[in-house]
């Protein structure tokens, strides 16, 4: 296995791109990453996407994006793992380069959700859960997360105010990210007044549907300096799965696949949670932020929200999270999110995060979650010293 | 890169499985392959599927199948490349094992199409073509292939009778395959009398929609003998893409991605078309059989149908094709087909193909096509000498 580094990143702003097609969004992110790496060719393309079949009547995104991007004849394929599709695409690109089979690999995540005029997005997203045993009872994806949040509040004797810090932090950071969907900070009071979506989840606990695309270029670390002097090394990479249905889990308040995948990634990187300088976690809902901090070893069980309360998740805190707005404020174009997280981690490690910069960031972690924890993909990145 | 071999195969019969869910079908194939390899664990699972989101409201098949198969916590992901999804899943499993990252990899392809009560299958399959530039004009997937066949007949001055041999051969071989959907031979006369679907494609030029699942287990060749004494080596593996839209091709009657992927696979294997003992080609429509034989070097341009006319595609011919019925008679559960082809190639190389056995088969080739040639995946397999 070869050591692998990221040599280029690209992204579109996250938002409502009614005037742009799937292929245009993917191309913009991909072309940005190619320019960033000063490259015009590649050996393989992995596309992350969840909903193009349902929403746009378009499958076969590997060939579609390769064709439109002028990468004629290239090996290309789509990878899907619900909301973790983009990190899954990154993982396959990583394996391809690490194997020695491909020298230049591209991972692009793309999703176009906002020009759906019916309920296709809601039913499509429900497909991340178990269609035969969960969705058939009428539960939507947000309702599943509401049950988890309800249970968490009951078990640890908390009210919903305990989750405010996650949303306030995400929106504060989103204000500094030119590609974020929401760029206005919110106050604690605004969080408390937000309308309920699925009790106890309110509008400000939930990440927004969005359109967007993000891309990265990978190559063997030993070749990275031919292309750039600010390459970022993939130091740990792991995927773990758990039961698809939440009701099948021994403890629904523990993300076993987060523990498993981060354990493997920590081991590969030779580090532990205390070494991580920032953590791009998967805050699809505020409850997921709390569970993620606990299951990955950043907080004790039941105390994930304490880090938010105590200001430890801010840019100068003990473990900064969602440093460029997270799913909550940057937006959550599901099949692209995992690559937005990775692009943002690279920005931090290159010291290109502007007013969101985490000082002396050397090691960053990203975690992309599919379903309510059924697929969890963890990556650890390190700045290559000049 | 490590050398990789197949140590287990499994499949369900192809047909209408209204009483079985997606996960049950996938599990049956996977469990069969695990028993065949005498294994109870694995390191990674790659699931090929195209239409589960549209038809069954279920995404996230990596986690779903891993969970249901009792492979708790395993790395798992879905791979999609339209009708080439299963060979794409196999390719990723192959890369994972070749890289050294995974020792035991599973690829399973599964599709459930026949309990759709509306037009979801037709619109879903159209997603293999270009939604924005082809499908928007009302063209279906069969209509696209009809245009290709029309053009072929005009260009090479043939009538539809020239294609009869492909269907007759497929159905003759399907009769000997206990897992085939159609097990009755057809005559030349029956072919000529078949009703038109999209002129000039008739019912007997087109492969049937179906439900089914097929699976294989991969491991490094140097470990293969620990599990089995009839391992089959992956001697060549390649993916190539072409324009998604047929109208963008310089020559619509040439499968450039077939030429590209088979050239790479031949080179990796150190062989040429004359060395191949049988060829599991992608006969979604009879026109695809003719184009495949030409683009992969088995026939001169415009003379693909001559091999069928002259009996050279039969089990004792120069280049036996669709030896267990092919897409036409075994059936075409789209996201599973590529793995049925590979399972059947392994059966031939293990001398387990019963009355369909190709004598002295040592080298077999499979080719799975997504869309009308936009993704083409070629594999070459070799029997490991005892």
XYZ file of C-alpha atoms in Angstrom:
772
model
C 0.000 0.000 0.000
C 1.300 3.419 -0.978
C 0.982 6.523 1.174
C -1.592 8.919 -0.362
C -2.020 12.708 -0.287
C -4.548 15.291 -1.455
C -3.126 17.708 -4.016
C -6.221 19.599 -5.138
C -9.609 20.710 -3.828
C -12.676 22.308 -5.399
C -16.238 23.153 -4.432
C -19.303 25.054 -5.529
C -21.158 27.300 -3.113
C -23.855 25.323 -1.286
C -27.381 26.578 -1.925
C -30.234 26.470 -4.424
C -28.720 26.041 -7.874
C -31.874 25.896 -9.967
C -30.021 27.164 -13.022
C -27.335 24.477 -12.943
C -27.615 20.793 -13.788
C -26.100 17.895 -11.864
C -23.278 17.601 -14.376
C -22.518 21.337 -14.242
C -22.255 21.324 -10.454
C -19.990 18.257 -10.493
C -17.875 19.764 -13.251
C -17.360 23.078 -11.430
C -16.072 21.334 -8.313
C -13.940 18.917 -10.322
C -12.479 21.607 -12.569
C -11.651 23.711 -9.511
C -9.775 20.792 -7.975
C -7.916 20.107 -11.243
C -6.841 23.761 -11.506
C -5.801 23.705 -7.859
C -3.593 20.672 -8.537
C -2.457 22.085 -11.874
C -3.561 18.898 -13.614
C -5.405 18.106 -16.823
C -5.664 14.343 -16.644
C -6.415 11.605 -14.148
C -6.617 7.806 -13.971
C -9.902 7.243 -12.176
C -13.029 9.087 -11.091
C -15.282 8.130 -8.175
C -18.586 9.996 -7.894
C -20.501 10.161 -4.612
C -24.237 10.752 -4.904
C -27.391 9.476 -3.250
C -30.539 10.756 -4.975
C -29.947 11.527 -8.659
C -32.044 8.572 -9.816
C -35.095 9.581 -7.791
C -34.829 13.341 -8.230
C -33.261 13.881 -11.648
C -34.063 10.580 -13.410
C -30.333 10.150 -13.936
C -28.230 7.156 -12.896
C -24.775 6.361 -14.248
C -23.038 9.468 -12.843
C -19.543 8.007 -13.253
C -19.811 8.066 -17.052
C -21.868 11.293 -17.002
C -19.323 13.334 -15.058
C -16.291 11.813 -16.817
C -17.851 12.651 -20.177
C -18.840 16.236 -19.301
C -15.497 16.943 -17.651
C -13.614 15.910 -20.779
C -11.958 12.950 -19.051
C -12.635 10.799 -22.080
C -12.384 7.048 -21.582
C -11.355 7.260 -17.911
C -12.353 4.572 -15.398
C -15.365 6.036 -13.577
C -18.023 4.763 -11.206
C -20.593 5.994 -8.691
C -20.415 5.026 -5.024
C -23.392 5.246 -2.664
C -23.720 4.889 1.094
C -26.720 7.188 1.762
C -25.545 10.461 3.379
C -22.015 9.011 3.578
C -21.757 8.607 -0.209
C -19.108 11.284 -0.721
C -16.685 9.953 1.898
C -17.323 6.497 0.441
C -16.276 7.804 -2.986
C -13.185 9.370 -1.411
C -12.378 6.067 0.277
C -12.490 4.185 -3.052
C -10.315 6.808 -4.725
C -7.897 6.462 -1.812
C -7.768 2.659 -2.159
C -7.254 2.940 -5.920
C -4.198 5.173 -5.500
C -2.895 3.300 -2.450
C -3.102 0.019 -4.389
C -0.718 1.248 -7.075
C -3.359 0.781 -9.768
C -4.051 4.478 -10.251
C -1.678 7.418 -9.863
C -4.178 10.271 -10.032
C -7.600 9.658 -8.514
C -10.523 12.065 -8.356
C -13.385 11.924 -5.873
C -16.345 14.207 -6.485
C -19.577 14.353 -4.513
C -22.640 15.968 -6.044
C -26.274 16.331 -5.042
C -29.145 18.390 -6.419
C -32.132 18.383 -4.080
C -33.889 21.747 -4.190
C -35.717 21.656 -7.503
C -37.802 18.685 -6.430
C -41.408 19.889 -6.557
C -42.990 16.983 -4.717
C -41.988 14.724 -1.881
C -39.233 12.872 -3.718
C -36.516 14.222 -1.444
C -38.296 13.129 1.729
C -39.017 9.630 0.418
C -35.567 9.417 -1.164
C -33.831 10.356 2.086
C -35.972 7.814 3.959
C -34.228 5.181 1.815
C -31.160 5.733 4.026
C -33.159 4.003 6.773
C -34.742 0.547 6.563
C -37.573 0.660 4.005
C -39.078 -2.663 5.099
C -38.855 -2.279 8.883
C -38.672 1.460 9.666
C -40.012 3.535 6.775
C -43.016 1.247 6.252
C -44.340 2.473 9.602
C -44.429 6.019 8.277
C -41.280 7.259 9.935
C -39.211 9.850 8.080
C -35.517 10.423 8.508
C -35.984 13.469 10.743
C -38.530 11.547 12.864
C -35.971 8.787 13.475
C -33.490 11.364 14.716
C -36.202 12.985 16.854
C -36.735 9.643 18.610
C -32.999 9.430 19.305
C -32.925 13.000 20.657
C -36.001 12.348 22.817
C -34.371 9.245 24.263
C -31.080 11.078 24.852
C -32.848 13.889 26.745
C -34.724 11.347 28.868
C -31.695 9.204 29.601
C -29.352 12.057 30.549
C -31.995 14.373 32.066
C -31.461 17.246 29.638
C -33.790 19.624 27.862
C -33.389 20.817 24.300
C -31.515 23.919 25.399
C -28.501 21.638 25.945
C -28.141 21.326 22.164
C -28.176 25.075 21.439
C -24.394 25.397 21.392
C -24.021 23.109 18.371
C -26.316 25.238 16.203
C -24.936 28.564 17.460
C -21.354 27.405 16.796
C -22.206 26.093 13.312
C -23.924 29.303 12.260
C -21.135 31.463 13.724
C -18.631 29.546 11.598
C -20.890 29.515 8.532
C -20.783 33.324 8.574
C -17.083 33.133 7.746
C -17.390 30.612 4.909
C -18.089 32.156 1.488
C -19.439 28.795 0.251
C -21.887 28.295 3.121
C -25.636 28.302 2.481
C -26.416 30.265 5.665
C -24.054 33.092 6.572
C -25.854 34.770 9.462
C -24.960 33.978 13.072
C -27.856 32.948 15.325
C -28.264 33.652 19.020
C -29.103 31.256 21.808
C -32.521 32.947 21.994
C -33.177 32.427 18.299
C -32.367 28.736 18.741
C -34.817 28.485 21.632
C -37.620 30.135 19.637
C -37.251 27.976 16.505
C -40.310 26.130 15.220
C -40.637 22.386 15.800
C -40.093 20.027 12.844
C -40.418 16.683 14.638
C -40.495 17.100 18.408
C -37.949 17.830 19.891
C -36.088 18.650 16.657
C -36.621 22.239 15.513
C -35.598 24.028 12.347
C -32.347 25.027 14.070
C -31.438 21.464 15.081
C -31.753 20.266 11.490
C -29.402 20.757 8.553
C -30.935 22.114 5.329
C -31.396 20.328 2.008
C -29.193 21.906 -0.611
C -27.472 21.593 -3.972
C -23.718 21.454 -4.308
C -20.596 19.583 -5.308
C -17.117 19.180 -3.846
C -14.053 17.402 -5.220
C -10.519 16.380 -4.317
C -7.546 15.018 -6.253
C -5.368 12.280 -4.775
C -1.936 10.985 -5.684
C 0.867 8.999 -4.049
C 2.540 11.133 -1.358
C 5.932 10.594 -2.973
C 4.657 12.287 -6.145
C 2.712 15.047 -4.377
C 5.453 17.650 -4.451
C 5.548 17.510 -8.254
C 2.117 19.147 -8.203
C 1.920 21.321 -5.113
C 3.842 22.487 -2.073
C 0.860 22.260 0.229
C -0.251 18.649 -0.040
C -2.276 17.095 2.763
C -1.619 13.504 3.707
C -4.319 10.881 4.312
C -3.121 9.524 7.627
C -6.099 7.354 8.516
C -9.064 5.982 6.569
C -11.741 3.567 7.732
C -15.330 2.497 7.110
C -17.543 0.611 9.545
C -21.197 -0.388 9.418
C -23.864 -1.060 12.034
C -27.431 -2.379 11.908
C -29.519 -0.453 9.389
C -32.511 -0.251 11.747
C -32.015 1.776 14.905
C -34.304 -0.627 16.828
C -31.825 -3.465 16.233
C -29.072 -1.738 18.221
C -28.274 -2.795 21.739
C -27.749 0.871 22.639
C -29.338 3.365 20.236
C -27.423 6.203 21.910
C -24.046 4.787 20.949
C -22.696 5.073 17.388
C -20.890 1.755 17.309
C -19.760 2.294 13.716
C -18.248 5.648 14.754
C -16.313 3.952 17.524
C -15.219 1.151 15.176
C -14.197 3.341 12.253
C -12.439 5.969 14.357
C -10.601 3.247 16.299
C -9.272 1.871 13.004
C -8.412 5.347 11.697
C -6.690 6.344 14.965
C -4.678 3.126 14.855
C -3.616 3.629 11.241
C -2.619 7.236 12.022
C -0.947 6.329 15.304
C -2.898 9.019 17.172
C -5.812 9.381 19.580
C -8.647 11.874 20.092
C -6.416 14.169 22.159
C -4.128 14.672 19.140
C -6.907 15.855 16.804
C -6.848 19.630 16.275
C -10.345 19.920 14.758
C -13.179 17.563 13.904
C -15.566 17.988 10.978
C -18.416 15.935 12.429
C -21.694 15.018 10.741
C -24.195 17.423 12.337
C -27.217 16.464 10.232
C -29.095 17.024 13.494
C -27.739 18.433 16.773
C -28.285 15.031 18.413
C -25.755 13.552 15.957
C -23.131 16.081 17.147
C -23.538 14.953 20.751
C -23.448 11.252 19.873
C -20.421 11.765 17.605
C -18.353 13.517 20.264
C -19.059 10.655 22.665
C -18.671 7.678 20.331
C -15.357 8.956 18.949
C -13.760 9.523 22.354
C -13.976 13.324 22.662
C -16.494 13.297 25.519
C -17.723 10.846 28.092
C -21.037 9.108 27.511
C -23.912 11.543 28.096
C -21.603 14.544 28.205
C -21.319 15.456 24.513
C -23.413 18.588 24.968
C -21.170 19.769 27.827
C -18.421 20.577 25.307
C -20.838 22.864 23.481
C -22.071 24.433 26.710
C -18.504 25.107 27.847
C -17.389 26.664 24.563
C -14.949 23.845 23.825
C -16.219 23.270 20.259
C -15.380 26.802 19.090
C -12.406 27.655 16.866
C -10.186 28.191 19.910
C -11.753 25.453 22.033
C -10.419 22.038 22.989
C -11.993 20.343 19.979
C -13.272 22.760 17.314
C -16.104 21.200 15.267
C -17.967 22.208 12.075
C -15.329 24.895 11.603
C -16.752 26.151 8.317
C -20.410 25.857 9.287
C -20.943 22.109 9.219
C -24.009 20.476 7.712
C -26.151 22.917 9.695
C -24.917 26.206 8.198
C -22.743 25.265 5.219
C -25.656 23.045 4.125
C -26.144 19.315 3.525
C -26.300 18.284 -0.140
C -26.329 14.681 1.029
C -24.193 12.874 -1.538
C -21.642 15.717 -1.557
C -21.348 16.459 2.168
C -18.512 14.047 2.948
C -16.313 15.739 0.373
C -17.216 19.250 1.613
C -15.961 18.065 5.011
C -12.702 16.837 3.467
C -12.225 19.989 1.362
C -12.724 22.090 4.505
C -10.260 19.979 6.479
C -7.699 20.535 3.731
C -8.369 24.301 3.879
C -7.685 24.260 7.628
C -4.479 22.270 7.218
C -3.275 24.568 4.432
C -4.118 27.637 6.581
C -6.655 28.773 4.002
C -9.716 28.877 6.256
C -9.776 32.682 6.568
C -11.636 33.932 9.609
C -12.499 30.300 10.474
C -8.858 29.304 10.743
C -8.000 26.973 13.648
C -4.582 28.063 14.893
C -1.708 25.616 14.443
C -3.976 22.989 12.939
C -1.829 20.000 12.104
C -4.176 17.014 12.396
C -7.822 17.113 11.311
C -10.541 14.480 11.390
C -13.661 14.164 9.231
C -16.579 11.837 9.782
C -19.408 11.220 7.345
C -22.484 9.311 8.545
C -24.969 7.369 6.396
C -28.429 6.774 7.818
C -28.686 7.101 11.577
C -25.228 5.612 11.994
C -25.420 2.508 9.774
C -22.388 3.534 7.708
C -19.702 5.701 9.304
C -16.558 6.750 7.469
C -13.683 8.398 9.310
C -10.605 10.086 7.869
C -7.618 11.692 9.536
C -5.531 14.224 7.603
C -2.136 15.722 8.281
C -0.352 18.721 6.836
C 2.783 17.625 4.996
C 5.697 19.619 6.368
C 7.394 21.752 3.682
C -0.579 -5.069 -6.202
C -1.320 -8.627 -5.173
C -2.569 -11.312 -7.521
C -6.259 -12.080 -6.790
C -8.433 -15.180 -7.184
C -12.083 -16.165 -6.797
C -12.643 -18.809 -4.130
C -16.427 -18.905 -3.870
C -19.515 -18.314 -5.994
C -23.249 -18.148 -5.276
C -26.434 -17.210 -7.103
C -30.198 -17.323 -6.863
C -32.284 -18.551 -9.779
C -33.185 -15.629 -12.057
C -36.912 -14.992 -12.316
C -39.866 -13.369 -10.577
C -39.174 -13.502 -6.852
C -42.257 -11.726 -5.532
C -42.021 -13.543 -2.210
C -38.429 -12.486 -1.500
C -37.090 -9.080 -0.514
C -33.955 -7.412 -1.843
C -32.018 -8.382 1.256
C -33.154 -11.998 1.065
C -32.034 -12.349 -2.537
C -28.656 -10.761 -1.785
C -28.245 -12.931 1.281
C -28.985 -16.170 -0.565
C -26.319 -15.467 -3.175
C -23.818 -14.253 -0.589
C -24.408 -17.173 1.772
C -24.014 -19.588 -1.132
C -20.658 -18.048 -2.009
C -19.529 -18.145 1.629
C -20.434 -21.844 1.895
C -18.686 -22.530 -1.386
C -15.510 -20.886 -0.024
C -16.004 -22.469 3.404
C -15.824 -19.037 5.032
C -17.749 -17.261 7.763
C -16.115 -13.853 7.766
C -14.836 -11.254 5.334
C -13.144 -7.851 5.332
C -15.237 -5.888 2.869
C -18.507 -6.057 0.969
C -19.269 -4.316 -2.328
C -22.890 -4.371 -3.482
C -23.821 -3.788 -7.118
C -27.328 -2.487 -7.723
C -28.996 0.047 -9.993
C -32.685 0.547 -9.138
C -33.418 -0.183 -5.457
C -34.030 3.478 -4.645
C -36.614 3.960 -7.385
C -38.317 0.575 -7.131
C -38.040 -0.448 -3.467
C -37.535 2.931 -1.743
C -34.302 1.541 -0.350
C -30.837 3.080 -0.676
C -27.836 2.187 1.477
C -27.542 -1.446 0.325
C -23.989 -1.827 1.644
C -25.131 -1.522 5.258
C -28.410 -3.353 4.531
C -26.783 -6.481 3.100
C -23.912 -6.507 5.613
C -26.419 -6.286 8.467
C -28.768 -8.988 7.144
C -25.900 -11.331 6.279
C -24.547 -11.153 9.820
C -21.321 -9.469 8.714
C -21.576 -7.053 11.612
C -19.448 -3.929 11.427
C -17.813 -4.842 8.105
C -16.776 -2.171 5.586
C -19.599 -2.109 3.032
C -20.668 0.133 0.191
C -22.849 0.142 -2.915
C -21.391 0.686 -6.389
C -23.457 1.785 -9.379
C -22.689 2.040 -13.086
C -26.158 1.426 -14.554
C -26.378 -2.094 -16.065
C -22.641 -2.545 -15.351
C -23.118 -2.093 -11.590
C -22.277 -5.669 -10.650
C -18.983 -5.851 -12.541
C -18.189 -2.418 -11.062
C -18.744 -3.854 -7.568
C -16.521 -6.806 -8.479
C -13.844 -4.415 -9.738
C -13.823 -2.506 -6.412
C -13.630 -5.758 -4.438
C -10.744 -6.806 -6.685
C -8.884 -3.521 -6.089
C -9.459 -3.790 -2.324
C -7.859 -7.238 -2.167
C -5.143 -6.405 -4.710
C -4.192 -3.320 -2.667
C -3.400 -5.391 0.424
C -6.036 -3.547 2.447
C -8.505 -6.416 2.524
C -7.830 -10.155 2.524
C -11.345 -11.426 1.928
C -13.588 -9.332 -0.297
C -17.179 -10.047 -1.288
C -18.961 -8.689 -4.343
C -22.699 -9.223 -4.586
C -25.034 -7.903 -7.252
C -28.759 -7.763 -6.595
C -31.776 -6.384 -8.426
C -35.514 -6.710 -7.871
C -37.505 -5.404 -10.837
C -40.629 -7.497 -11.334
C -42.925 -6.333 -8.542
C -42.997 -2.802 -9.896
C -46.641 -2.126 -10.734
C -46.149 1.098 -12.681
C -43.538 2.403 -15.048
C -40.756 2.813 -12.505
C -38.587 0.173 -14.162
C -38.836 1.799 -17.593
C -38.065 5.297 -16.272
C -35.411 3.911 -13.924
C -33.638 2.059 -16.735
C -33.782 5.197 -18.887
C -31.535 6.773 -16.229
C -28.693 4.683 -17.709
C -28.897 7.005 -20.721
C -28.617 10.801 -20.674
C -31.661 12.221 -18.865
C -31.079 15.782 -20.076
C -30.182 15.105 -23.717
C -31.648 11.697 -24.663
C -34.452 10.712 -22.291
C -36.033 14.183 -22.347
C -36.952 13.550 -25.989
C -39.034 10.564 -24.933
C -36.587 7.863 -25.893
C -36.531 4.713 -23.770
C -33.557 2.413 -23.342
C -34.913 -0.144 -25.822
C -35.647 2.631 -28.342
C -32.010 3.775 -28.187
C -30.864 0.253 -28.965
C -33.437 0.023 -31.755
C -31.865 3.087 -33.391
C -28.455 1.426 -33.190
C -29.799 -1.801 -34.712
C -31.572 0.133 -37.464
C -28.373 1.946 -38.324
C -26.342 -1.286 -38.251
C -28.750 -2.997 -40.655
C -28.622 0.008 -43.006
C -24.851 0.382 -42.865
C -24.035 -3.301 -43.422
C -27.026 -4.138 -45.648
C -28.522 -6.779 -43.366
C -32.058 -7.619 -42.324
C -33.089 -8.639 -38.829
C -32.743 -12.316 -39.669
C -28.970 -11.807 -39.347
C -29.394 -11.480 -35.571
C -31.397 -14.701 -35.114
C -28.375 -16.787 -34.202
C -27.667 -14.804 -31.039
C -31.135 -15.429 -29.595
C -31.270 -19.057 -30.715
C -27.848 -19.750 -29.146
C -28.747 -17.979 -25.878
C -31.998 -19.895 -25.465
C -30.341 -23.210 -26.383
C -27.799 -22.620 -23.623
C -30.396 -21.315 -21.147
C -32.130 -24.693 -21.397
C -29.115 -26.268 -19.717
C -28.819 -23.736 -16.882
C -30.973 -24.543 -13.833
C -30.771 -20.880 -12.735
C -31.925 -19.432 -16.058
C -35.243 -17.591 -16.306
C -36.105 -19.123 -19.700
C -35.255 -22.785 -20.220
C -36.916 -23.546 -23.552
C -34.929 -23.511 -26.782
C -36.339 -21.362 -29.569
C -36.171 -22.006 -33.309
C -35.075 -19.693 -36.073
C -38.740 -19.535 -37.141
C -39.900 -18.514 -33.656
C -37.347 -15.717 -33.675
C -38.616 -14.489 -37.046
C -42.259 -14.471 -35.871
C -41.626 -12.552 -32.598
C -43.625 -9.383 -31.945
C -41.954 -5.998 -32.352
C -41.064 -4.013 -29.218
C -39.300 -1.047 -30.821
C -38.678 -1.601 -34.542
C -36.530 -3.545 -35.430
C -36.115 -4.979 -31.893
C -38.573 -7.798 -31.149
C -39.310 -9.657 -27.945
C -36.640 -12.209 -28.938
C -33.909 -9.588 -29.476
C -34.439 -8.172 -25.976
C -33.373 -9.550 -22.595
C -36.083 -9.821 -19.925
C -36.393 -7.829 -16.709
C -35.899 -10.111 -13.741
C -35.070 -10.457 -10.050
C -31.916 -12.140 -8.863
C -28.609 -11.945 -7.047
C -25.132 -13.356 -7.632
C -22.007 -13.195 -5.475
C -18.318 -14.070 -5.465
C -15.599 -14.191 -2.815
C -12.101 -12.934 -3.583
C -8.783 -13.407 -1.819
C -5.092 -13.114 -2.647
C -4.069 -15.936 -4.989
C -1.314 -17.012 -2.626
C -3.952 -17.685 0.074
C -6.521 -19.263 -2.257
C -5.461 -22.860 -1.725
C -6.222 -22.567 2.000
C -9.890 -22.328 1.062
C -10.371 -24.305 -2.114
C -8.610 -26.427 -4.688
C -10.483 -24.953 -7.617
C -9.740 -21.249 -7.384
C -10.041 -19.086 -10.482
C -7.540 -16.334 -11.024
C -8.425 -12.769 -12.076
C -5.987 -12.377 -14.928
C -7.251 -9.073 -16.348
C -9.551 -6.334 -15.070
C -10.390 -2.985 -16.665
C -13.052 -0.289 -16.831
C -13.441 2.277 -19.591
C -16.071 4.923 -20.263
C -17.398 6.634 -23.376
C -19.804 9.519 -23.998
C -23.078 8.983 -22.161
C -25.151 10.102 -25.140
C -24.973 7.903 -28.227
C -25.296 10.987 -30.478
C -21.982 12.305 -29.151
C -20.016 9.344 -30.552
C -18.019 9.679 -33.719
C -19.134 6.173 -34.699
C -22.226 4.909 -32.874
C -21.588 1.399 -34.233
C -18.272 1.063 -32.438
C -18.114 0.381 -28.685
C -14.995 2.425 -27.986
C -15.141 1.618 -24.258
C -15.238 -2.098 -25.112
C -12.137 -1.726 -27.262
C -10.415 0.336 -24.545
C -11.290 -1.885 -21.598
C -10.576 -5.157 -23.406
C -7.257 -3.789 -24.710
C -6.224 -3.032 -21.112
C -7.487 -6.391 -19.858
C -5.764 -8.308 -22.698
C -2.517 -6.458 -21.952
C -2.707 -7.179 -18.201
C -3.445 -10.845 -18.932
C -0.836 -11.074 -21.685
C -3.319 -12.609 -24.109
C -5.401 -11.647 -27.144
C -8.884 -12.483 -28.459
C -7.607 -15.689 -30.087
C -6.624 -17.052 -26.665
C -10.078 -16.616 -25.115
C -11.980 -19.905 -24.806
C -15.434 -18.388 -24.172
C -16.890 -14.903 -23.867
C -19.790 -13.951 -21.592
C -20.878 -10.871 -23.524
C -23.590 -8.383 -22.586
C -26.484 -9.378 -24.869
C -29.065 -6.960 -23.471
C -30.150 -6.742 -27.109
C -28.928 -8.809 -30.061
C -27.371 -5.676 -31.579
C -25.086 -5.456 -28.519
C -23.821 -9.003 -29.211
C -22.794 -8.064 -32.745
C -21.136 -4.797 -31.636
C -19.347 -6.570 -28.764
C -17.842 -9.265 -30.982
C -16.493 -6.564 -33.308
C -15.267 -4.019 -30.760
C -13.415 -6.638 -28.732
C -11.540 -8.124 -31.682
C -13.487 -11.349 -32.283
C -14.942 -10.286 -35.627
C -14.203 -7.708 -38.279
C -16.293 -4.568 -38.358
C -19.750 -5.330 -39.743
C -19.225 -9.078 -39.498
C -20.268 -9.797 -35.904
C -23.454 -11.536 -37.028
C -21.474 -13.815 -39.342
C -20.110 -15.694 -36.323
C -23.678 -16.408 -35.223
C -24.728 -17.382 -38.788
C -21.772 -19.760 -39.096
C -22.354 -21.460 -35.734
C -19.091 -20.145 -34.290
C -20.709 -18.817 -31.079
C -21.992 -22.229 -29.961
C -20.401 -24.267 -27.183
C -18.078 -25.996 -29.650
C -17.597 -22.971 -31.893
C -14.616 -20.690 -32.347
C -15.809 -18.272 -29.655
C -18.675 -19.612 -27.504
C -20.796 -16.740 -26.078
C -23.586 -16.556 -23.474
C -22.755 -20.123 -22.571
C -25.355 -20.346 -19.785
C -28.066 -18.399 -21.558
C -26.717 -14.863 -21.362
C -28.871 -11.858 -20.531
C -31.404 -13.077 -23.112
C -32.291 -16.458 -21.573
C -30.692 -16.505 -18.110
C -32.350 -13.089 -17.574
C -31.103 -9.558 -16.894
C -31.604 -8.359 -13.308
C -29.606 -5.263 -14.227
C -27.530 -4.568 -11.118
C -26.752 -8.291 -10.688
C -25.988 -9.291 -14.285
C -22.252 -8.604 -14.236
C -21.801 -10.985 -11.334
C -23.965 -13.689 -12.961
C -21.553 -13.467 -15.899
C -18.563 -13.873 -13.572
C -20.171 -16.733 -11.602
C -20.875 -18.521 -14.896
C -17.319 -17.967 -16.108
C -16.062 -19.544 -12.884
C -18.409 -22.504 -13.409
C -16.940 -23.026 -16.902
C -13.357 -22.820 -15.631
C -14.112 -25.239 -12.787
C -15.786 -27.648 -15.266
C -19.090 -27.237 -13.411
C -21.197 -26.001 -16.314
C -23.009 -29.304 -16.865
C -24.478 -29.703 -20.326
C -23.249 -26.169 -21.151
C -19.615 -27.059 -20.518
C -17.101 -25.606 -22.972
C -14.446 -28.277 -23.491
C -10.965 -27.503 -22.232
C -11.967 -24.016 -21.109
C -8.893 -22.406 -19.623
C -9.380 -18.678 -20.264
C -12.765 -16.940 -20.055
C -13.757 -13.322 -20.602
C -16.756 -11.433 -19.219
C -17.969 -8.012 -20.284
C -20.645 -5.966 -18.538
C -22.033 -2.878 -20.298
C -23.692 0.136 -18.663
C -25.998 2.252 -20.809
C -25.493 1.850 -24.552
C -21.760 1.459 -24.060
C -20.938 4.409 -21.760
C -19.351 2.163 -19.108
C -17.753 -1.115 -20.174
C -16.036 -3.447 -17.733
C -13.966 -6.379 -18.950
C -12.526 -9.245 -16.933
C -10.382 -12.190 -17.969
C -10.283 -15.289 -15.773
C -7.992 -18.283 -15.726
C -8.250 -21.682 -14.100
C -5.495 -22.117 -11.532
C -3.680 -25.341 -12.291
C -3.937 -27.865 -9.450
